[in-house]
Short mmCIF file of the C-alpha atoms (twelve columns), coordinates in Angstrom:
data_MODEL
# 
_entry.id   MODEL 
# 
loop_
_atom_site.group_PDB 
_atom_site.id 
_atom_site.type_symbol 
_atom_site.label_atom_id 
_atom_site.label_alt_id 
_atom_site.label_comp_id 
_atom_site.label_asym_id 
_atom_site.label_seq_id 
_atom_site.Cartn_x 
_atom_site.Cartn_y 
_atom_site.Cartn_z 
_atom_site.pdbx_PDB_model_num 
ATOM 1   C CA . UNK A 1   135.955 -59.142 8.939   1 
ATOM 2   C CA . UNK A 2   133.838 -56.188 7.811   1 
ATOM 3   C CA . UNK A 3   130.053 -56.523 8.020   1 
ATOM 4   C CA . UNK A 4   128.132 -54.682 5.296   1 
ATOM 5   C CA . UNK A 5   124.519 -54.665 6.479   1 
ATOM 6   C CA . UNK A 6   121.460 -53.538 4.550   1 
ATOM 7   C CA . UNK A 7   118.220 -53.002 6.464   1 
ATOM 8   C CA . UNK A 8   114.871 -52.887 4.703   1 
ATOM 9   C CA . UNK A 9   112.163 -50.278 4.836   1 
ATOM 10  C CA . UNK A 10  109.843 -52.451 6.920   1 
ATOM 11  C CA . UNK A 11  112.233 -51.861 9.843   1 
ATOM 12  C CA . UNK A 12  112.921 -48.186 9.063   1 
ATOM 13  C CA . UNK A 13  109.168 -47.482 9.005   1 
ATOM 14  C CA . UNK A 14  108.523 -49.037 12.440  1 
ATOM 15  C CA . UNK A 15  110.006 -47.025 15.366  1 
ATOM 16  C CA . UNK A 16  110.001 -49.967 17.790  1 
ATOM 17  C CA . UNK A 17  111.607 -52.363 15.301  1 
ATOM 18  C CA . UNK A 18  114.154 -49.726 14.296  1 
ATOM 19  C CA . UNK A 19  115.108 -49.030 17.923  1 
ATOM 20  C CA . UNK A 20  115.722 -52.743 18.570  1 
ATOM 21  C CA . UNK A 21  117.595 -53.224 15.298  1 
ATOM 22  C CA . UNK A 22  119.906 -50.282 15.981  1 
ATOM 23  C CA . UNK A 23  120.602 -51.540 19.502  1 
ATOM 24  C CA . UNK A 24  121.593 -54.911 18.029  1 
ATOM 25  C CA . UNK A 25  123.621 -53.266 15.255  1 
ATOM 26  C CA . UNK A 26  125.477 -51.031 17.725  1 
ATOM 27  C CA . UNK A 27  126.425 -54.112 19.755  1 
ATOM 28  C CA . UNK A 28  128.201 -55.764 16.802  1 
ATOM 29  C CA . UNK A 29  131.941 -55.560 17.516  1 
ATOM 30  C CA . UNK A 30  134.493 -54.505 14.932  1 
ATOM 31  C CA . UNK A 31  134.133 -52.839 11.538  1 
ATOM 32  C CA . UNK A 32  130.642 -52.474 10.116  1 
ATOM 33  C CA . UNK A 33  128.655 -50.445 7.586   1 
ATOM 34  C CA . UNK A 34  124.905 -49.849 7.463   1 
ATOM 35  C CA . UNK A 35  122.893 -49.144 4.304   1 
ATOM 36  C CA . UNK A 36  119.258 -48.092 4.714   1 
ATOM 37  C CA . UNK A 37  116.213 -47.260 2.648   1 
ATOM 38  C CA . UNK A 38  113.167 -45.237 3.651   1 
ATOM 39  C CA . UNK A 39  110.793 -45.309 0.711   1 
ATOM 40  C CA . UNK A 40  107.534 -45.288 2.645   1 
ATOM 41  C CA . UNK A 41  108.616 -42.236 4.643   1 
ATOM 42  C CA . UNK A 42  109.546 -40.476 1.391   1 
ATOM 43  C CA . UNK A 43  106.125 -41.353 -0.015  1 
ATOM 44  C CA . UNK A 44  104.334 -39.978 3.058   1 
ATOM 45  C CA . UNK A 45  106.259 -36.712 3.024   1 
ATOM 46  C CA . UNK A 46  105.824 -36.400 -0.729  1 
ATOM 47  C CA . UNK A 47  102.067 -36.803 -0.284  1 
ATOM 48  C CA . UNK A 48  102.055 -34.000 2.299   1 
ATOM 49  C CA . UNK A 49  103.889 -31.781 -0.203  1 
ATOM 50  C CA . UNK A 50  101.469 -32.705 -2.975  1 
ATOM 51  C CA . UNK A 51  104.075 -34.783 -4.842  1 
ATOM 52  C CA . UNK A 52  102.560 -38.127 -5.771  1 
ATOM 53  C CA . UNK A 53  104.808 -41.186 -6.030  1 
ATOM 54  C CA . UNK A 54  104.711 -43.124 -9.271  1 
ATOM 55  C CA . UNK A 55  105.932 -46.690 -9.724  1 
ATOM 56  C CA . UNK A 56  106.577 -49.011 -12.669 1 
ATOM 57  C CA . UNK A 57  107.072 -52.694 -11.799 1 
ATOM 58  C CA . UNK A 58  107.565 -51.706 -8.171  1 
ATOM 59  C CA . UNK A 59  110.328 -49.200 -8.982  1 
ATOM 60  C CA . UNK A 60  109.939 -45.537 -8.088  1 
ATOM 61  C CA . UNK A 61  109.916 -43.000 -10.902 1 
ATOM 62  C CA . UNK A 62  112.253 -40.258 -9.676  1 
ATOM 63  C CA . UNK A 63  111.327 -37.050 -11.474 1 
ATOM 64  C CA . UNK A 64  112.723 -33.584 -10.655 1 
ATOM 65  C CA . UNK A 65  110.346 -33.047 -7.715  1 
ATOM 66  C CA . UNK A 66  110.780 -36.567 -6.380  1 
ATOM 67  C CA . UNK A 67  114.589 -36.443 -6.346  1 
ATOM 68  C CA . UNK A 68  114.318 -33.401 -4.080  1 
ATOM 69  C CA . UNK A 69  112.021 -35.330 -1.724  1 
ATOM 70  C CA . UNK A 70  114.143 -38.489 -1.568  1 
ATOM 71  C CA . UNK A 71  117.313 -36.440 -1.092  1 
ATOM 72  C CA . UNK A 72  115.731 -34.649 1.880   1 
ATOM 73  C CA . UNK A 73  114.244 -37.812 3.365   1 
ATOM 74  C CA . UNK A 74  116.974 -40.399 2.695   1 
ATOM 75  C CA . UNK A 75  120.044 -38.188 3.068   1 
ATOM 76  C CA . UNK A 76  118.576 -35.913 5.743   1 
ATOM 77  C CA . UNK A 77  115.695 -37.055 7.926   1 
ATOM 78  C CA . UNK A 78  116.173 -40.845 7.943   1 
ATOM 79  C CA . UNK A 79  119.964 -40.891 7.763   1 
ATOM 80  C CA . UNK A 80  120.541 -38.351 10.509  1 
ATOM 81  C CA . UNK A 81  117.920 -39.888 12.802  1 
ATOM 82  C CA . UNK A 82  119.672 -43.250 12.461  1 
ATOM 83  C CA . UNK A 83  123.088 -41.664 13.088  1 
ATOM 84  C CA . UNK A 84  121.798 -39.851 16.196  1 
ATOM 85  C CA . UNK A 85  120.217 -43.044 17.556  1 
ATOM 86  C CA . UNK A 86  123.447 -44.982 16.991  1 
ATOM 87  C CA . UNK A 87  125.450 -42.274 18.752  1 
ATOM 88  C CA . UNK A 88  123.102 -42.653 21.731  1 
ATOM 89  C CA . UNK A 89  123.969 -46.360 21.764  1 
ATOM 90  C CA . UNK A 90  127.717 -45.795 21.796  1 
ATOM 91  C CA . UNK A 91  128.262 -46.432 18.090  1 
ATOM 92  C CA . UNK A 92  130.321 -43.646 16.470  1 
ATOM 93  C CA . UNK A 93  128.312 -43.454 13.246  1 
ATOM 94  C CA . UNK A 94  128.822 -41.044 10.365  1 
ATOM 95  C CA . UNK A 95  126.058 -40.437 7.825   1 
ATOM 96  C CA . UNK A 96  126.947 -40.513 4.129   1 
ATOM 97  C CA . UNK A 97  125.575 -40.521 0.609   1 
ATOM 98  C CA . UNK A 98  127.433 -41.822 -2.418  1 
ATOM 99  C CA . UNK A 99  128.267 -38.205 -3.296  1 
ATOM 100 C CA . UNK A 100 130.309 -37.690 -0.115  1 
ATOM 101 C CA . UNK A 101 134.047 -38.059 -0.831  1 
ATOM 102 C CA . UNK A 102 132.976 -39.254 -4.312  1 
ATOM 103 C CA . UNK A 103 132.483 -42.725 -2.796  1 
ATOM 104 C CA . UNK A 104 129.784 -43.958 -5.192  1 
ATOM 105 C CA . UNK A 105 129.641 -42.306 -8.600  1 
ATOM 106 C CA . UNK A 106 126.792 -43.577 -10.751 1 
ATOM 107 C CA . UNK A 107 125.289 -43.171 -14.210 1 
ATOM 108 C CA . UNK A 108 121.733 -41.991 -14.796 1 
ATOM 109 C CA . UNK A 109 119.714 -44.967 -15.973 1 
ATOM 110 C CA . UNK A 110 119.226 -44.859 -19.756 1 
ATOM 111 C CA . UNK A 111 115.685 -44.375 -21.023 1 
ATOM 112 C CA . UNK A 112 114.340 -47.579 -22.604 1 
ATOM 113 C CA . UNK A 113 110.712 -48.680 -22.264 1 
ATOM 114 C CA . UNK A 114 110.448 -46.510 -19.142 1 
ATOM 115 C CA . UNK A 115 112.058 -43.233 -18.125 1 
ATOM 116 C CA . UNK A 116 112.894 -43.752 -14.443 1 
ATOM 117 C CA . UNK A 117 114.171 -40.206 -14.131 1 
ATOM 118 C CA . UNK A 118 117.007 -39.455 -11.724 1 
ATOM 119 C CA . UNK A 119 117.847 -43.069 -10.899 1 
ATOM 120 C CA . UNK A 120 121.483 -44.139 -10.689 1 
ATOM 121 C CA . UNK A 121 123.104 -47.370 -11.832 1 
ATOM 122 C CA . UNK A 122 126.437 -48.325 -10.251 1 
ATOM 123 C CA . UNK A 123 129.451 -50.116 -11.636 1 
ATOM 124 C CA . UNK A 124 131.439 -51.610 -8.782  1 
ATOM 125 C CA . UNK A 125 134.740 -50.574 -10.371 1 
ATOM 126 C CA . UNK A 126 133.815 -46.926 -9.777  1 
ATOM 127 C CA . UNK A 127 133.288 -47.306 -6.000  1 
ATOM 128 C CA . UNK A 128 135.986 -45.398 -4.139  1 
ATOM 129 C CA . UNK A 129 137.058 -47.543 -1.196  1 
ATOM 130 C CA . UNK A 130 139.861 -45.314 0.147   1 
ATOM 131 C CA . UNK A 131 137.548 -42.901 2.053   1 
ATOM 132 C CA . UNK A 132 135.483 -45.798 3.448   1 
ATOM 133 C CA . UNK A 133 138.611 -47.661 4.532   1 
ATOM 134 C CA . UNK A 134 139.913 -44.477 6.169   1 
ATOM 135 C CA . UNK A 135 136.700 -44.140 8.201   1 
ATOM 136 C CA . UNK A 136 136.548 -47.818 9.159   1 
ATOM 137 C CA . UNK A 137 140.187 -47.939 10.221  1 
ATOM 138 C CA . UNK A 138 139.644 -44.761 12.313  1 
ATOM 139 C CA . UNK A 139 136.807 -46.439 14.212  1 
ATOM 140 C CA . UNK A 140 133.825 -44.791 12.510  1 
ATOM 141 C CA . UNK A 141 130.712 -46.668 11.369  1 
ATOM 142 C CA . UNK A 142 129.537 -45.384 7.957   1 
ATOM 143 C CA . UNK A 143 125.757 -45.199 7.483   1 
ATOM 144 C CA . UNK A 144 124.806 -44.861 3.814   1 
ATOM 145 C CA . UNK A 145 121.535 -43.523 2.472   1 
ATOM 146 C CA . UNK A 146 120.502 -44.845 -0.986  1 
ATOM 147 C CA . UNK A 147 121.768 -41.833 -2.924  1 
ATOM 148 C CA . UNK A 148 124.615 -41.563 -5.430  1 
ATOM 149 C CA . UNK A 149 125.734 -38.826 -7.849  1 
ATOM 150 C CA . UNK A 150 126.604 -38.451 -11.517 1 
ATOM 151 C CA . UNK A 151 129.811 -36.444 -11.092 1 
ATOM 152 C CA . UNK A 152 128.193 -33.401 -12.715 1 
ATOM 153 C CA . UNK A 153 126.256 -32.142 -9.709  1 
ATOM 154 C CA . UNK A 154 123.155 -34.341 -9.893  1 
ATOM 155 C CA . UNK A 155 122.052 -36.559 -6.994  1 
ATOM 156 C CA . UNK A 156 120.631 -39.920 -8.113  1 
ATOM 157 C CA . UNK A 157 118.214 -42.277 -6.336  1 
ATOM 158 C CA . UNK A 158 119.834 -45.732 -6.189  1 
ATOM 159 C CA . UNK A 159 118.639 -49.129 -4.979  1 
ATOM 160 C CA . UNK A 160 119.901 -49.784 -1.434  1 
ATOM 161 C CA . UNK A 161 120.493 -53.514 -2.112  1 
ATOM 162 C CA . UNK A 162 122.709 -52.549 -5.037  1 
ATOM 163 C CA . UNK A 163 124.665 -50.036 -2.953  1 
ATOM 164 C CA . UNK A 164 125.230 -52.692 -0.279  1 
ATOM 165 C CA . UNK A 165 126.416 -55.263 -2.809  1 
ATOM 166 C CA . UNK A 166 128.679 -52.773 -4.625  1 
ATOM 167 C CA . UNK A 167 130.297 -51.599 -1.378  1 
ATOM 168 C CA . UNK A 168 130.800 -55.193 -0.221  1 
ATOM 169 C CA . UNK A 169 132.422 -56.220 -3.508  1 
ATOM 170 C CA . UNK A 170 134.692 -53.169 -3.630  1 
ATOM 171 C CA . UNK A 171 135.768 -53.556 0.012   1 
ATOM 172 C CA . UNK A 172 136.527 -57.255 -0.469  1 
ATOM 173 C CA . UNK A 173 139.821 -56.175 -2.053  1 
ATOM 174 C CA . UNK A 174 140.884 -54.959 1.420   1 
ATOM 175 C CA . UNK A 175 138.954 -57.060 3.960   1 
ATOM 176 C CA . UNK A 176 137.112 -60.313 4.418   1 
ATOM 177 C CA . UNK A 177 133.490 -59.146 3.972   1 
ATOM 178 C CA . UNK A 178 130.171 -60.612 5.077   1 
ATOM 179 C CA . UNK A 179 127.257 -58.943 3.289   1 
ATOM 180 C CA . UNK A 180 124.045 -59.204 5.326   1 
ATOM 181 C CA . UNK A 181 120.579 -58.511 3.933   1 
ATOM 182 C CA . UNK A 182 118.053 -57.974 6.746   1 
ATOM 183 C CA . UNK A 183 114.393 -58.345 5.820   1 
ATOM 184 C CA . UNK A 184 111.104 -59.655 7.195   1 
ATOM 185 C CA . UNK A 185 111.816 -63.388 6.763   1 
ATOM 186 C CA . UNK A 186 114.163 -65.539 8.828   1 
ATOM 187 C CA . UNK A 187 116.136 -66.539 5.735   1 
ATOM 188 C CA . UNK A 188 115.738 -68.580 2.575   1 
ATOM 189 C CA . UNK A 189 112.823 -70.923 3.221   1 
ATOM 190 C CA . UNK A 190 112.384 -74.467 1.947   1 
ATOM 191 C CA . UNK A 191 108.631 -73.876 2.303   1 
ATOM 192 C CA . UNK A 192 107.471 -70.287 1.697   1 
ATOM 193 C CA . UNK A 193 104.436 -70.853 3.935   1 
ATOM 194 C CA . UNK A 194 106.565 -71.968 6.905   1 
ATOM 195 C CA . UNK A 195 108.611 -69.140 8.422   1 
ATOM 196 C CA . UNK A 196 110.699 -71.637 10.369  1 
ATOM 197 C CA . UNK A 197 111.752 -73.765 7.359   1 
ATOM 198 C CA . UNK A 198 115.076 -71.903 7.064   1 
ATOM 199 C CA . UNK A 199 117.861 -73.359 4.942   1 
ATOM 200 C CA . UNK A 200 120.923 -72.411 6.970   1 
ATOM 201 C CA . UNK A 201 123.625 -72.969 4.341   1 
ATOM 202 C CA . UNK A 202 123.541 -72.728 0.557   1 
ATOM 203 C CA . UNK A 203 126.380 -73.125 -1.908  1 
ATOM 204 C CA . UNK A 204 126.113 -73.303 -5.701  1 
ATOM 205 C CA . UNK A 205 125.513 -77.078 -5.657  1 
ATOM 206 C CA . UNK A 206 122.742 -76.854 -3.040  1 
ATOM 207 C CA . UNK A 207 121.236 -73.916 -4.934  1 
ATOM 208 C CA . UNK A 208 121.040 -75.915 -8.179  1 
ATOM 209 C CA . UNK A 209 119.395 -78.798 -6.281  1 
ATOM 210 C CA . UNK A 210 116.832 -76.456 -4.718  1 
ATOM 211 C CA . UNK A 211 116.057 -74.971 -8.144  1 
ATOM 212 C CA . UNK A 212 115.573 -78.459 -9.570  1 
ATOM 213 C CA . UNK A 213 113.227 -79.325 -6.707  1 
ATOM 214 C CA . UNK A 214 111.238 -76.124 -7.335  1 
ATOM 215 C CA . UNK A 215 111.054 -75.282 -3.623  1 
ATOM 216 C CA . UNK A 216 112.285 -71.670 -3.795  1 
ATOM 217 C CA . UNK A 217 109.771 -68.832 -4.031  1 
ATOM 218 C CA . UNK A 218 110.070 -66.405 -6.952  1 
ATOM 219 C CA . UNK A 219 110.700 -63.503 -4.569  1 
ATOM 220 C CA . UNK A 220 113.894 -65.005 -3.147  1 
ATOM 221 C CA . UNK A 221 115.504 -65.903 -6.477  1 
ATOM 222 C CA . UNK A 222 116.810 -62.379 -7.290  1 
ATOM 223 C CA . UNK A 223 118.317 -62.128 -3.788  1 
ATOM 224 C CA . UNK A 224 120.115 -65.435 -4.286  1 
ATOM 225 C CA . UNK A 225 121.394 -64.488 -7.728  1 
ATOM 226 C CA . UNK A 226 122.690 -61.196 -6.306  1 
ATOM 227 C CA . UNK A 227 124.266 -63.106 -3.424  1 
ATOM 228 C CA . UNK A 228 126.147 -65.484 -5.716  1 
ATOM 229 C CA . UNK A 229 127.205 -62.590 -7.953  1 
ATOM 230 C CA . UNK A 230 128.726 -60.935 -4.862  1 
ATOM 231 C CA . UNK A 231 130.451 -64.176 -3.811  1 
ATOM 232 C CA . UNK A 232 131.887 -64.644 -7.302  1 
ATOM 233 C CA . UNK A 233 133.176 -61.038 -7.204  1 
ATOM 234 C CA . UNK A 234 135.198 -61.523 -4.023  1 
ATOM 235 C CA . UNK A 235 132.751 -61.185 -1.108  1 
ATOM 236 C CA . UNK A 236 133.534 -63.946 1.395   1 
ATOM 237 C CA . UNK A 237 129.981 -64.616 2.600   1 
ATOM 238 C CA . UNK A 238 126.436 -63.356 2.096   1 
ATOM 239 C CA . UNK A 239 123.774 -63.760 4.776   1 
ATOM 240 C CA . UNK A 240 120.038 -63.389 4.198   1 
ATOM 241 C CA . UNK A 241 118.036 -63.211 7.415   1 
ATOM 242 C CA . UNK A 242 115.569 -61.463 9.693   1 
ATOM 243 C CA . UNK A 243 116.402 -58.018 11.046  1 
ATOM 244 C CA . UNK A 244 115.796 -59.347 14.570  1 
ATOM 245 C CA . UNK A 245 118.724 -61.755 14.119  1 
ATOM 246 C CA . UNK A 246 121.321 -59.269 12.857  1 
ATOM 247 C CA . UNK A 247 123.550 -59.605 15.927  1 
ATOM 248 C CA . UNK A 248 123.525 -63.410 15.762  1 
ATOM 249 C CA . UNK A 249 124.106 -63.318 12.025  1 
ATOM 250 C CA . UNK A 250 127.501 -61.671 12.514  1 
ATOM 251 C CA . UNK A 251 128.635 -64.779 14.415  1 
ATOM 252 C CA . UNK A 252 129.312 -68.366 13.331  1 
ATOM 253 C CA . UNK A 253 125.990 -69.479 14.844  1 
ATOM 254 C CA . UNK A 254 123.838 -67.888 12.134  1 
ATOM 255 C CA . UNK A 255 120.049 -67.871 12.387  1 
ATOM 256 C CA . UNK A 256 119.473 -67.011 8.717   1 
ATOM 257 C CA . UNK A 257 120.828 -68.415 5.453   1 
ATOM 258 C CA . UNK A 258 124.580 -68.225 4.877   1 
ATOM 259 C CA . UNK A 259 125.625 -68.289 1.232   1 
ATOM 260 C CA . UNK A 260 129.223 -69.218 0.504   1 
# 
């Protein structure tokens, strides 16, 4: 089993939460990959440099100045701090972007209603698994920042959830893969106002029943659709859960929501 784990910015932005998460992540035995964000840190540093962040529908506009900032912050500051902290915990991590070893080529998002700038869209077929497999089989733990490249020298800002899903799908040709999304909730909730109302197992039939009952919050629906898309593309399991439970969620006794 390979665990492909994405951790959200709410953990990256909190030193105490990050320290605990990385300790738990380092303790996971076997092959694992970490994908991280860091948007709030990029925003803070951009502000200090006089580069204001702009968003449309919650998505960052990545203009020429902003791509420089996110490259420095995601691929440099955040990535290397995480790698150093994992090394201190006995986890032999190696920091990567999608440009390294041509692992994740991407295409600049076409301009439609909005010009998102230097934002990359991935097709899973383009993900190069050979370098990742080489690292995993040699005992390294890849740590990916949310950056890809266009093959012509341009770095592209790319959604970390998408990178995690694309890596998981591509690697499923070689390994059994559990894709784990760590965020601020304990899992998919039957009642959005009750943090303990976790639904521990969802398959397509249960999902359709939950939709019919109208119990799922709007915010969780895209995560579930992405999860089922990954399952239908070869990923063995997808887990949605709290960052605090990442160690448990690599076992059979999951604390979050397992989608299969």
